[in-house]
Short mmCIF file of C-alpha atoms in Angstrom, two decimals:
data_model
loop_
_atom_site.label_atom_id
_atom_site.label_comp_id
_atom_site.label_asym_id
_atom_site.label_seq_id
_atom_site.Cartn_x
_atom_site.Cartn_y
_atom_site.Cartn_z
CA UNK A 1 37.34 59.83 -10.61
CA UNK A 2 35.54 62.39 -12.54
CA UNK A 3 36.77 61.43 -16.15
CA UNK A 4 35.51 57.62 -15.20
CA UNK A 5 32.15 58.79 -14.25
CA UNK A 6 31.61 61.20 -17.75
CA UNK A 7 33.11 57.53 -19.84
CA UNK A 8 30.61 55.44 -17.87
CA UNK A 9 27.93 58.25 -18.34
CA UNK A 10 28.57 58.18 -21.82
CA UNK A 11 29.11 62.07 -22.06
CA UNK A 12 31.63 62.91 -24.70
CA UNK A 13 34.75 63.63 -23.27
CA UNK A 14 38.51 64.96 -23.92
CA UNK A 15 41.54 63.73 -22.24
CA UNK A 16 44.45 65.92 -22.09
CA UNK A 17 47.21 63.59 -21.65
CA UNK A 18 49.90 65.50 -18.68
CA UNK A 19 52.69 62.39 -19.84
CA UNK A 20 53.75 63.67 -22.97
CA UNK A 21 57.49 65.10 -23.17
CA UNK A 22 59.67 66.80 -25.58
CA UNK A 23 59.67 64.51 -29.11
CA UNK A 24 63.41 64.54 -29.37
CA UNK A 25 63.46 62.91 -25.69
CA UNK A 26 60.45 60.44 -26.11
CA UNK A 27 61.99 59.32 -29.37
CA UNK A 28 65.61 59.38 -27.91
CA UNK A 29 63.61 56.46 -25.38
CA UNK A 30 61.89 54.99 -27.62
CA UNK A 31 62.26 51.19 -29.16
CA UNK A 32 61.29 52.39 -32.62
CA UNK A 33 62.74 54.85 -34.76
CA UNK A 34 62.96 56.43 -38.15
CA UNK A 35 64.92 53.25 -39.67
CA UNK A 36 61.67 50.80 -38.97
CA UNK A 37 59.64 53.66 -40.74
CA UNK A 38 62.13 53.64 -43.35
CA UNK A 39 62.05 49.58 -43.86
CA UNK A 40 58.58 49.91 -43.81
CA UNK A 41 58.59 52.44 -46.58
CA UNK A 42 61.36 50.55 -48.83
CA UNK A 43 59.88 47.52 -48.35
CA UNK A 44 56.40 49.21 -50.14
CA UNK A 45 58.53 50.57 -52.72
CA UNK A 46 59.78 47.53 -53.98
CA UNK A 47 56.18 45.74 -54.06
CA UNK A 48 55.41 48.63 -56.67
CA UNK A 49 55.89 46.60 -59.49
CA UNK A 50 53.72 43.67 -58.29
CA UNK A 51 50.82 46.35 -57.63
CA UNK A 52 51.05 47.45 -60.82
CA UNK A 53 50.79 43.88 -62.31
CA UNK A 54 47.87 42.17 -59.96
CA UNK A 55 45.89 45.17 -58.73
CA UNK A 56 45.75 47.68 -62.28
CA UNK A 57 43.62 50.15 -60.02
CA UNK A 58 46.96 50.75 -58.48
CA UNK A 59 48.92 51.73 -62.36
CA UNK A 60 48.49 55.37 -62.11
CA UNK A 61 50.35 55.67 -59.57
CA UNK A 62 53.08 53.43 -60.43
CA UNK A 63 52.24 51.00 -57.62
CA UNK A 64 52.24 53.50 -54.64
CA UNK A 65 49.77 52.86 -52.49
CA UNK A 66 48.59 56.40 -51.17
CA UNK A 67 45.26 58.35 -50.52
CA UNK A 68 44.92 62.11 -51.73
CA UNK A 69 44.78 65.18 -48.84
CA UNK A 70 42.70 68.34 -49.26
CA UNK A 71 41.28 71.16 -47.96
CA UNK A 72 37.78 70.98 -46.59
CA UNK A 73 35.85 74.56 -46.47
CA UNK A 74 32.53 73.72 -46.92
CA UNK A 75 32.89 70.97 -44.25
CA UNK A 76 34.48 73.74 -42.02
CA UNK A 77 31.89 76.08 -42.67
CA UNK A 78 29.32 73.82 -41.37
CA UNK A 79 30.74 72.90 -38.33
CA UNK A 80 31.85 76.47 -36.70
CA UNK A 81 28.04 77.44 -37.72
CA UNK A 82 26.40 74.39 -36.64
CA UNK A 83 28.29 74.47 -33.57
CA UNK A 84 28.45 78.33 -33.13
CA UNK A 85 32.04 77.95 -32.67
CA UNK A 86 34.77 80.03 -34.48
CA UNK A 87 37.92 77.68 -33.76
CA UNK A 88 41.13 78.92 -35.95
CA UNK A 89 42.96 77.14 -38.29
CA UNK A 90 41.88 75.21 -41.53
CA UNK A 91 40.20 72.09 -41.61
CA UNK A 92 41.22 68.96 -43.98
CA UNK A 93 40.90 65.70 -44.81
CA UNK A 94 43.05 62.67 -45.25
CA UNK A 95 41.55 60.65 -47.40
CA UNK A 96 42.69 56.84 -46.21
CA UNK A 97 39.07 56.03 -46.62
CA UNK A 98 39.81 55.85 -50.38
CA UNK A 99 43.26 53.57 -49.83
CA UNK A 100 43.57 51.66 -53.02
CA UNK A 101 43.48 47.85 -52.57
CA UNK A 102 41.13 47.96 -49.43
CA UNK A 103 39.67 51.42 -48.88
CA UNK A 104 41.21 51.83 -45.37
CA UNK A 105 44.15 53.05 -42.89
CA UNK A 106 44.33 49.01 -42.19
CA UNK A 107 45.86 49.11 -46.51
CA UNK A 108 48.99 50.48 -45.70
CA UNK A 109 49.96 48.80 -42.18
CA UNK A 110 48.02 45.32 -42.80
CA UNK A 111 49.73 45.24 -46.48
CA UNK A 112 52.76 46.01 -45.08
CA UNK A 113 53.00 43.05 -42.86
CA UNK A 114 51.89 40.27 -45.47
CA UNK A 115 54.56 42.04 -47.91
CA UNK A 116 56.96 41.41 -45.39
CA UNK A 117 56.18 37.76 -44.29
CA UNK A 118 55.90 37.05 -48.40
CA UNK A 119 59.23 38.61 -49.66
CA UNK A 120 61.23 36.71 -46.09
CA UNK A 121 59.52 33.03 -47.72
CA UNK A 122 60.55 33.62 -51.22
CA UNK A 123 63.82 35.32 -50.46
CA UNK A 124 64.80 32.46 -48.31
CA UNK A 125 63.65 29.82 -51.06
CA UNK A 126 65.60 31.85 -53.42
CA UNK A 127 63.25 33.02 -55.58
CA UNK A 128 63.50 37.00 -55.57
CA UNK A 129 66.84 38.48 -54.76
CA UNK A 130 66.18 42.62 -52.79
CA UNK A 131 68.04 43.48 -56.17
CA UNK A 132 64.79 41.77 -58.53
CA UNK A 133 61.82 43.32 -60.30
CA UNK A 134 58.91 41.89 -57.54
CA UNK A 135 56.36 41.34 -59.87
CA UNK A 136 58.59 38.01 -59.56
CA UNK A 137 56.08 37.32 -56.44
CA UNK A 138 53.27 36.90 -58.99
CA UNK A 139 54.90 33.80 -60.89
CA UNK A 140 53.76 30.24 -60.61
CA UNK A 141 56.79 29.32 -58.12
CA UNK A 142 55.59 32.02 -55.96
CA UNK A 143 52.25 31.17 -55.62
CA UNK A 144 53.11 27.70 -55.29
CA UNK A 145 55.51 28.39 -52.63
CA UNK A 146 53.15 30.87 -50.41
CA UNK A 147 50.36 27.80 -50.69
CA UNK A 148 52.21 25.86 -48.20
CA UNK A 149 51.86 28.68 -45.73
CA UNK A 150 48.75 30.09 -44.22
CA UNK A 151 47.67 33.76 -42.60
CA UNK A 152 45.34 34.29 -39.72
CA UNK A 153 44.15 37.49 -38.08
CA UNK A 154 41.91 39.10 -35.70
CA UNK A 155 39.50 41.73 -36.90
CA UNK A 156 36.40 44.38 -36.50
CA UNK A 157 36.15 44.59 -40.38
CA UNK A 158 38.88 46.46 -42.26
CA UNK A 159 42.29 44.85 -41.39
CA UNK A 160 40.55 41.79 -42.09
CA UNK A 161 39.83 42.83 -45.42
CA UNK A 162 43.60 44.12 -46.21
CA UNK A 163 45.41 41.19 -44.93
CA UNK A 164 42.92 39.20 -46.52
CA UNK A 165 42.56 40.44 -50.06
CA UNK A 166 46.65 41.03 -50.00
CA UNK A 167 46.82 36.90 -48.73
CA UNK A 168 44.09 35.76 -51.11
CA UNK A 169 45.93 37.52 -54.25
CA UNK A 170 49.86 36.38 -53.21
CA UNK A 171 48.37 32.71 -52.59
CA UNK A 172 48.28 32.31 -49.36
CA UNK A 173 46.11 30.42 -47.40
CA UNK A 174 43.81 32.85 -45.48
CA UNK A 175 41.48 33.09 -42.33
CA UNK A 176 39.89 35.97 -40.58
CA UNK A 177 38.82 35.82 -37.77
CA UNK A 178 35.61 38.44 -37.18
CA UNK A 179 33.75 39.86 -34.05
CA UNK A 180 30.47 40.15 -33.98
CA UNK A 181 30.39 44.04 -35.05
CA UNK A 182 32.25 43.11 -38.55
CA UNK A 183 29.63 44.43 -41.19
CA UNK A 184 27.94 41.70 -43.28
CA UNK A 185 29.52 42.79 -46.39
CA UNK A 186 33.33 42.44 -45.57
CA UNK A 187 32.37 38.98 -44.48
CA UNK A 188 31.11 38.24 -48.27
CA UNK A 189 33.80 40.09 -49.47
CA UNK A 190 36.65 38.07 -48.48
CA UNK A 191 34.65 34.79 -48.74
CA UNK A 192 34.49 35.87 -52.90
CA UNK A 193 38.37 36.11 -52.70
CA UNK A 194 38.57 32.78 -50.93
CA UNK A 195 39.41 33.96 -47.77
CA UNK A 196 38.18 31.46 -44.51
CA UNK A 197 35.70 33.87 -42.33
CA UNK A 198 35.29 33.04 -38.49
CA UNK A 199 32.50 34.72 -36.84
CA UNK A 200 32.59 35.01 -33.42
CA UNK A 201 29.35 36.33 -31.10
CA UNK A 202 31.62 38.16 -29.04
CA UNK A 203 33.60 41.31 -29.58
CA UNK A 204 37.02 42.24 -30.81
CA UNK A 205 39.15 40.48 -28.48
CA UNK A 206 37.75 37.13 -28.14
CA UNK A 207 38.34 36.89 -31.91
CA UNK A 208 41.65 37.99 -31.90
CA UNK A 209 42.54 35.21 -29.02
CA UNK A 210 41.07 32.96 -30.61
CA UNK A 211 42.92 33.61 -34.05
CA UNK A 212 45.91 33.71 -31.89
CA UNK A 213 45.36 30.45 -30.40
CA UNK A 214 44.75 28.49 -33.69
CA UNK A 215 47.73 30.07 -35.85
CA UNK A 216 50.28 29.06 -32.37
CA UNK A 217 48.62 25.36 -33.03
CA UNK A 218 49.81 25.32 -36.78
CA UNK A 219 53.27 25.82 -37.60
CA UNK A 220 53.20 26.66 -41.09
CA UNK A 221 50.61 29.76 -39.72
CA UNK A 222 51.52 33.14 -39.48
CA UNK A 223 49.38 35.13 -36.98
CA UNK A 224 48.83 39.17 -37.99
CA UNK A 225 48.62 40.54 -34.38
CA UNK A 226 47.13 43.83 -34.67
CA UNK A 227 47.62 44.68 -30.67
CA UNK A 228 51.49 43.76 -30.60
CA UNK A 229 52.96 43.93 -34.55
CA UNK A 230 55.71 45.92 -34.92
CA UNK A 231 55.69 45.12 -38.56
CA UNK A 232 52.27 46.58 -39.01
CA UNK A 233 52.50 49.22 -36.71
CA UNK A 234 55.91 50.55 -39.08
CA UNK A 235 53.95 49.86 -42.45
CA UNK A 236 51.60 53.05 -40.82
CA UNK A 237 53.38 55.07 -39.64
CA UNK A 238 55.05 55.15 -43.57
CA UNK A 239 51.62 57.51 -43.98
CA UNK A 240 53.62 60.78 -42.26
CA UNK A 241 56.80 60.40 -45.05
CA UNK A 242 53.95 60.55 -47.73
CA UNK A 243 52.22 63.40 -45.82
CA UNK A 244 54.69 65.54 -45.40
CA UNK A 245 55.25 65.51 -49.42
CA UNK A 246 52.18 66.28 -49.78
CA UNK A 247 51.91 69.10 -47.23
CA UNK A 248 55.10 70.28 -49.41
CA UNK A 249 52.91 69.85 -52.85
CA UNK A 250 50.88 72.08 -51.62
CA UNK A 251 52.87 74.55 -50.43
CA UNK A 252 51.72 73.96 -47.14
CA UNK A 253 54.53 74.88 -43.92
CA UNK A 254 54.46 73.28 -40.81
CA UNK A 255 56.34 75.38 -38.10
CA UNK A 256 55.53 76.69 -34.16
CA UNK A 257 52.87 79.16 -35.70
CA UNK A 258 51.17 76.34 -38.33
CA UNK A 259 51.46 73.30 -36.22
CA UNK A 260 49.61 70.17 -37.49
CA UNK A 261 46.69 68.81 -35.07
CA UNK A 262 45.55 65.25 -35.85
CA UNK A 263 42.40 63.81 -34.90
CA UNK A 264 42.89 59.49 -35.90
CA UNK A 265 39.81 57.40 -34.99
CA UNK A 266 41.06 55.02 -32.13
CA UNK A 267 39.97 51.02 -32.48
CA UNK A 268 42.68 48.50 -30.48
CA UNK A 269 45.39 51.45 -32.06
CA UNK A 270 47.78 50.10 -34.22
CA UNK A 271 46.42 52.02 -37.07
CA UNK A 272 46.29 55.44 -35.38
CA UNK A 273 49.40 54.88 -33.44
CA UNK A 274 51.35 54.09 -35.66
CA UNK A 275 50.38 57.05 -38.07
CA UNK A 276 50.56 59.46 -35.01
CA UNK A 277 54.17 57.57 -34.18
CA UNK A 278 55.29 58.57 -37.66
CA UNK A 279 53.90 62.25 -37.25
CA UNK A 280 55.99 62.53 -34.21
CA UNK A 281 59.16 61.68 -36.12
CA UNK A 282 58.90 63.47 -38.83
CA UNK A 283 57.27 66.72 -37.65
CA UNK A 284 58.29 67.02 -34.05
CA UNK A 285 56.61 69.19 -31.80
CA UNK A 286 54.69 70.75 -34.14
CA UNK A 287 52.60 67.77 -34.47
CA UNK A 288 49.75 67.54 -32.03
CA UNK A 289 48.24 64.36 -31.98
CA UNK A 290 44.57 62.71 -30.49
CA UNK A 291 43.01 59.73 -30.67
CA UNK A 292 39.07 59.57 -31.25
CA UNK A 293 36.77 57.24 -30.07
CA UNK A 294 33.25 56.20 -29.47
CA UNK A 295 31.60 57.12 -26.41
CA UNK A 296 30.88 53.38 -26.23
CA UNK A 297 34.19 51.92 -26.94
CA UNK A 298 36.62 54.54 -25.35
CA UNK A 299 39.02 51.38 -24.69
CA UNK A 300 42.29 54.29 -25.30
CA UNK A 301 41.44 56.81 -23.20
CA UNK A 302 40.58 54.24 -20.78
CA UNK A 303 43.83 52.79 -20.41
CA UNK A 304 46.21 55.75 -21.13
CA UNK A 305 44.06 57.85 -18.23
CA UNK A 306 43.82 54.86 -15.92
CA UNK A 307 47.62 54.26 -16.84
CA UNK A 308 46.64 50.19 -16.98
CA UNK A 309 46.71 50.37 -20.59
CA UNK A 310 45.49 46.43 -21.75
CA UNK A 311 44.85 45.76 -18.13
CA UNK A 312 41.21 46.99 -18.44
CA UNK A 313 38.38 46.57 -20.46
CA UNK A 314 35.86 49.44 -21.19
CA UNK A 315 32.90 46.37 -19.55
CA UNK A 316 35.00 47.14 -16.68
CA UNK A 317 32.89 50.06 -15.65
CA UNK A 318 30.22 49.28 -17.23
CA UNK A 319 29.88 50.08 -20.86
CA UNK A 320 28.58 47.89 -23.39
CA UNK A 321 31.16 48.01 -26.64
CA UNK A 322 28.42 48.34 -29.02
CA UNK A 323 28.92 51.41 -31.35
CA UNK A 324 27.71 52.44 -35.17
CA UNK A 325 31.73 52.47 -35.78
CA UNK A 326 32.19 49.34 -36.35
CA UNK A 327 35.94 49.75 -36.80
CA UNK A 328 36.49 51.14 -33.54
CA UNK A 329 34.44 48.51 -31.67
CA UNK A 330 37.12 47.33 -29.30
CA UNK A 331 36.95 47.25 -25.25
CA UNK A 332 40.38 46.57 -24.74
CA UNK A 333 42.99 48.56 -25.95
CA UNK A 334 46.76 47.31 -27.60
CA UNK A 335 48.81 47.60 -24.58
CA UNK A 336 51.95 47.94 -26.63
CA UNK A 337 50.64 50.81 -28.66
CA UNK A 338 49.38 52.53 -25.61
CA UNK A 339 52.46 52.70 -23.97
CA UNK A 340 54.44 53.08 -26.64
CA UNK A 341 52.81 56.16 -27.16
CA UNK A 342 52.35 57.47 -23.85
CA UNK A 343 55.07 60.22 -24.42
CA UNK A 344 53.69 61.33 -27.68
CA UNK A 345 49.95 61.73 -27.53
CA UNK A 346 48.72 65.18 -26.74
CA UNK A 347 45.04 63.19 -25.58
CA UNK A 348 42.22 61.06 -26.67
CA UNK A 349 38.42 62.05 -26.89
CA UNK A 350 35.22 60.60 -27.29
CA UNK A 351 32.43 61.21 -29.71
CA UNK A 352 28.73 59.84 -29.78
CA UNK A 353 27.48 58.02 -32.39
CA UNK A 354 25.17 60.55 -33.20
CA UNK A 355 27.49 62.85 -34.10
CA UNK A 356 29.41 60.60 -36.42
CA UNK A 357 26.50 60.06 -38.04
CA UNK A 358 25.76 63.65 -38.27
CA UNK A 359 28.86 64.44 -39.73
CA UNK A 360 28.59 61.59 -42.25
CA UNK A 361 25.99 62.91 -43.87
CA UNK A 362 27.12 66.45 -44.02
CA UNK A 363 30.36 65.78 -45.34
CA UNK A 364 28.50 63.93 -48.09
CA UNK A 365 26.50 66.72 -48.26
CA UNK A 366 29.29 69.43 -48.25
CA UNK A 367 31.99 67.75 -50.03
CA UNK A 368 30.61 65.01 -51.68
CA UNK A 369 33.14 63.04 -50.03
CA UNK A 370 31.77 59.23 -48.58
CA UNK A 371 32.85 57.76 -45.40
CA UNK A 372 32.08 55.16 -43.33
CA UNK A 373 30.83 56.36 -39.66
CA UNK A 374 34.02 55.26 -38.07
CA UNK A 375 36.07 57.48 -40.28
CA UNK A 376 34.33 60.81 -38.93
CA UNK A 377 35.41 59.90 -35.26
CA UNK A 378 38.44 62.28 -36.23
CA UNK A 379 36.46 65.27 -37.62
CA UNK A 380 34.93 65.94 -34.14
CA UNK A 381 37.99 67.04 -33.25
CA UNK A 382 38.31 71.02 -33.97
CA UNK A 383 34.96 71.01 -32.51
CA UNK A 384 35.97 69.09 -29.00
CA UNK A 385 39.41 71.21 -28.87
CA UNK A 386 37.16 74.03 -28.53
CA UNK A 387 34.49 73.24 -26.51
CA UNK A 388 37.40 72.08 -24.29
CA UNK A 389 38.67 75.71 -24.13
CA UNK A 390 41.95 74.67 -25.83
CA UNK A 391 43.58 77.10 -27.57
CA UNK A 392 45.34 76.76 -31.44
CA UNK A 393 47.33 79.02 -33.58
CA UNK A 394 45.75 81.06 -35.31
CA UNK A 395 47.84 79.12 -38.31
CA UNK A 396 46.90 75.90 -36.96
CA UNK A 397 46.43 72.99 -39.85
CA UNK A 398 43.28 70.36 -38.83
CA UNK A 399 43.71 67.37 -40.02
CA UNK A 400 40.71 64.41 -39.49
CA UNK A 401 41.94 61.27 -40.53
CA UNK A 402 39.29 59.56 -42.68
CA UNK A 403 39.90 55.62 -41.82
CA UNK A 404 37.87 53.85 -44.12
CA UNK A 405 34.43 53.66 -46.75
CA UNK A 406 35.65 53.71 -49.79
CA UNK A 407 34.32 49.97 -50.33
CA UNK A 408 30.76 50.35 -48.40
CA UNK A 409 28.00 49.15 -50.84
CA UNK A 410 25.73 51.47 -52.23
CA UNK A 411 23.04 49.98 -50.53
CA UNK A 412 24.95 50.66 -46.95
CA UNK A 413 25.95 54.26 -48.14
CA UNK A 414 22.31 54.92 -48.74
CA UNK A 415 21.30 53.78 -45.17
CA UNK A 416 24.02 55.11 -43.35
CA UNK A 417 23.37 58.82 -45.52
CA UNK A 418 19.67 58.81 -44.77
CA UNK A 419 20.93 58.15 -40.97
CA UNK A 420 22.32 60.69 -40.87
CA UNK A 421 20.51 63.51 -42.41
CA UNK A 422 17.48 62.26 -40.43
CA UNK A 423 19.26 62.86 -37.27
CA UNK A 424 20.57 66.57 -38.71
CA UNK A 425 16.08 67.18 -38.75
CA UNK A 426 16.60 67.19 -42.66
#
């Protein structure tokens, strides 16, 4: 099969996915729906006043937990000249690498799911009624409660670090379970906030089976599954109610003539899915939606193309896992996400890790925006579309999901900048 052969080859490659249908009909078959995106978002909403109280970076906002969106033209500019490529449309960014709490997508789903398993403990101990101000959750009798329970979860970096700091600061007990790809400094990280690290040798989902199999053996554990939660995967897909206000704010329309595309770096794809899920719902058919991967981890495209979704593993045929995105360094892709979003997805692609790198620095460059190299998966994605021969409006709104950076050290940024730029000849 010739799309097998260009993964294995390790050319960059796009997937056009010939399973999607008409929203309204996916949807109208679907298992989730606007009211789990609507829990999700309520349940956020009534954390606000706890934000405000034990994370103050969180005050201006009054305890929403949201990342800005804005046009990108010098980033633009660069890329159709660079790549001699005139695509239409407008480029921007969503910036989720600058989350408050944890600087990534993972802050809004992976927050979402301890808030939930928190406020079912204390409302069943009768501590917090729905109707009470939740900065309740940050009293002695809280904390003291949420001790006797602990939190495990399977990670590449950034989930870990939301579930973790959110656990750490309610009181729970904590452990993370990390693959070998998790950067250095999100391991120190959580170990400051108390948080138990595992490190595992192997990749992604050896860690996550692992975490699996110790939280089953403890019944006071509550495992975060990342490939199956339906929890998490609602607490993202909240990110296309805020959007769309935003895309109001701005005066920005989304119709047949300025339909949204939206490229979301792709790890095991509860992050991206779920965002892309909530796109769906809100927007309809005028929101086009790819994944975007590394050329060495293309676990998505792998099992939505192959149709065998979790069934295969990108060592399968032959590739090694091993990728500068850290993030997205998974072989084996969430086999609930994958089909659950069979209908939806227009495709996946792949990028090298060149060109994230690439991009990396010239964003920095252009914008003066920082993100880590997993986070410019999605701003290859105008580019592929193109090179592709796939046609957009000429009103066409690009938007590349920025996943994560905002808490890189300096001393990483510097490395990863001067990466980058080397690469660019600079």
């Amino acid at each position: 099969d010739k799309l097998i052969e260009k993964l294995k080859n390790l050319e960059e490659t796009l997937w056009v996915n010939d399973e999607k249908t008409e929203t309204e009909k996916a949807l109208a078959e679907c298992p989730l729906g606007m009211e789990d995106i609507k829990d999700a978002e309520s349940r956020l909403a009534r954390f606000a006043s706890y934000f405000v109280k034990e994370f103050p970076e969180t005050a201006e906002s009054n305890g929403l937990l949201e990342s800005s969106f804005k046009a990108i033209p010098n980033m633009e500019k660069q890329i159709k000249e660079a790549g001699g490529m005139d695509f239409n449309g407008k480029l921007y960014l969503k910036m989720d690498s600058h989350l408050p709490i944890s600087g990534s997508i993972k802050a809004r789903g992976g927050i979402s799911e301890v808030l939930h398993f928190a406020e079912s403990k204390a409302l069943e101990a009768g501590l917090i009624t729905e109707e009470s101000d939740y900065s309740l959750l940050a009293s002695p009798a809280c904390r003291e409660l949420f001790s006797k329970y602990s939190i495990g979860v399977g990670s590449t970096g950034n989930l870990g670090l939301s579930i973790g700091i959110m656990s750490a600061k309610l009181g729970f007990k904590v452990t993370v379970h990390m693959s070998a790809d998790a950067r250095q400094w999100k391991k120190d990280m959580l170990r400051s906030k108390g948080v138990i690290v595992k490190e595992y040798e192997e990749d992604y989902s050896v860690a996550i089976t692992q975490g699996r199999k110790e939280a089953e053996a403890d019944p006071t554990c509550y495992f975060v599954d990342d490939e199956n939660s339906k929890t998490l995967f609602g607490g993202y897909c909240v990110a296309a109610l805020r959007l769309k206000k935003q895309l109001e704010d701005m005066d920005i329309t989304v119709n047949a003539d300025h339909p949204l595309y939206v490229y979301l770096p792709c790890g095991v794809g509860g992050g991206p899915g779920g965002v892309a899920f909530g796109l769906k719902a809100v927007f309809g058919d005028n929101a086009h939606c790819f994944f975007a991967e590394p050329t060495h981890s293309p676990c998505m495209i792998l099992g939505m193309a192959t149709g065998k979704h979790n069934e295969i593993c990108v060592g399968d045929i032959g590739i090694d896992n091993k990728t500068i995105a850290d993030g997205l360094a998974v072989g084996r892709a969430s086999g609930f996400v994958g089909k659950v979003m069979a209908p939806f997805m227009d495709g996946c692609y792949t990028v090298t890790d060149e060109h994230m790198s690439m991009l990396e620095y010239r964003l920095f460059e252009k914008e003066g925006i920082f993100c880590e190299p997993s986070a410019l998966a999605g701003m290859y994605g105008p580019a592929t579309l193109y090179k592709n021969g796939i046609e957009v409006p000429e009103g066409a709104i690009h938007i590349a999901w920025a996943t994560g950076g905002n808490m890189v050290p300096q001393e990483d940024r510097e490395k990863y900048i001067a990466a980058g730029k080397a690469l660019c000849g600079l």
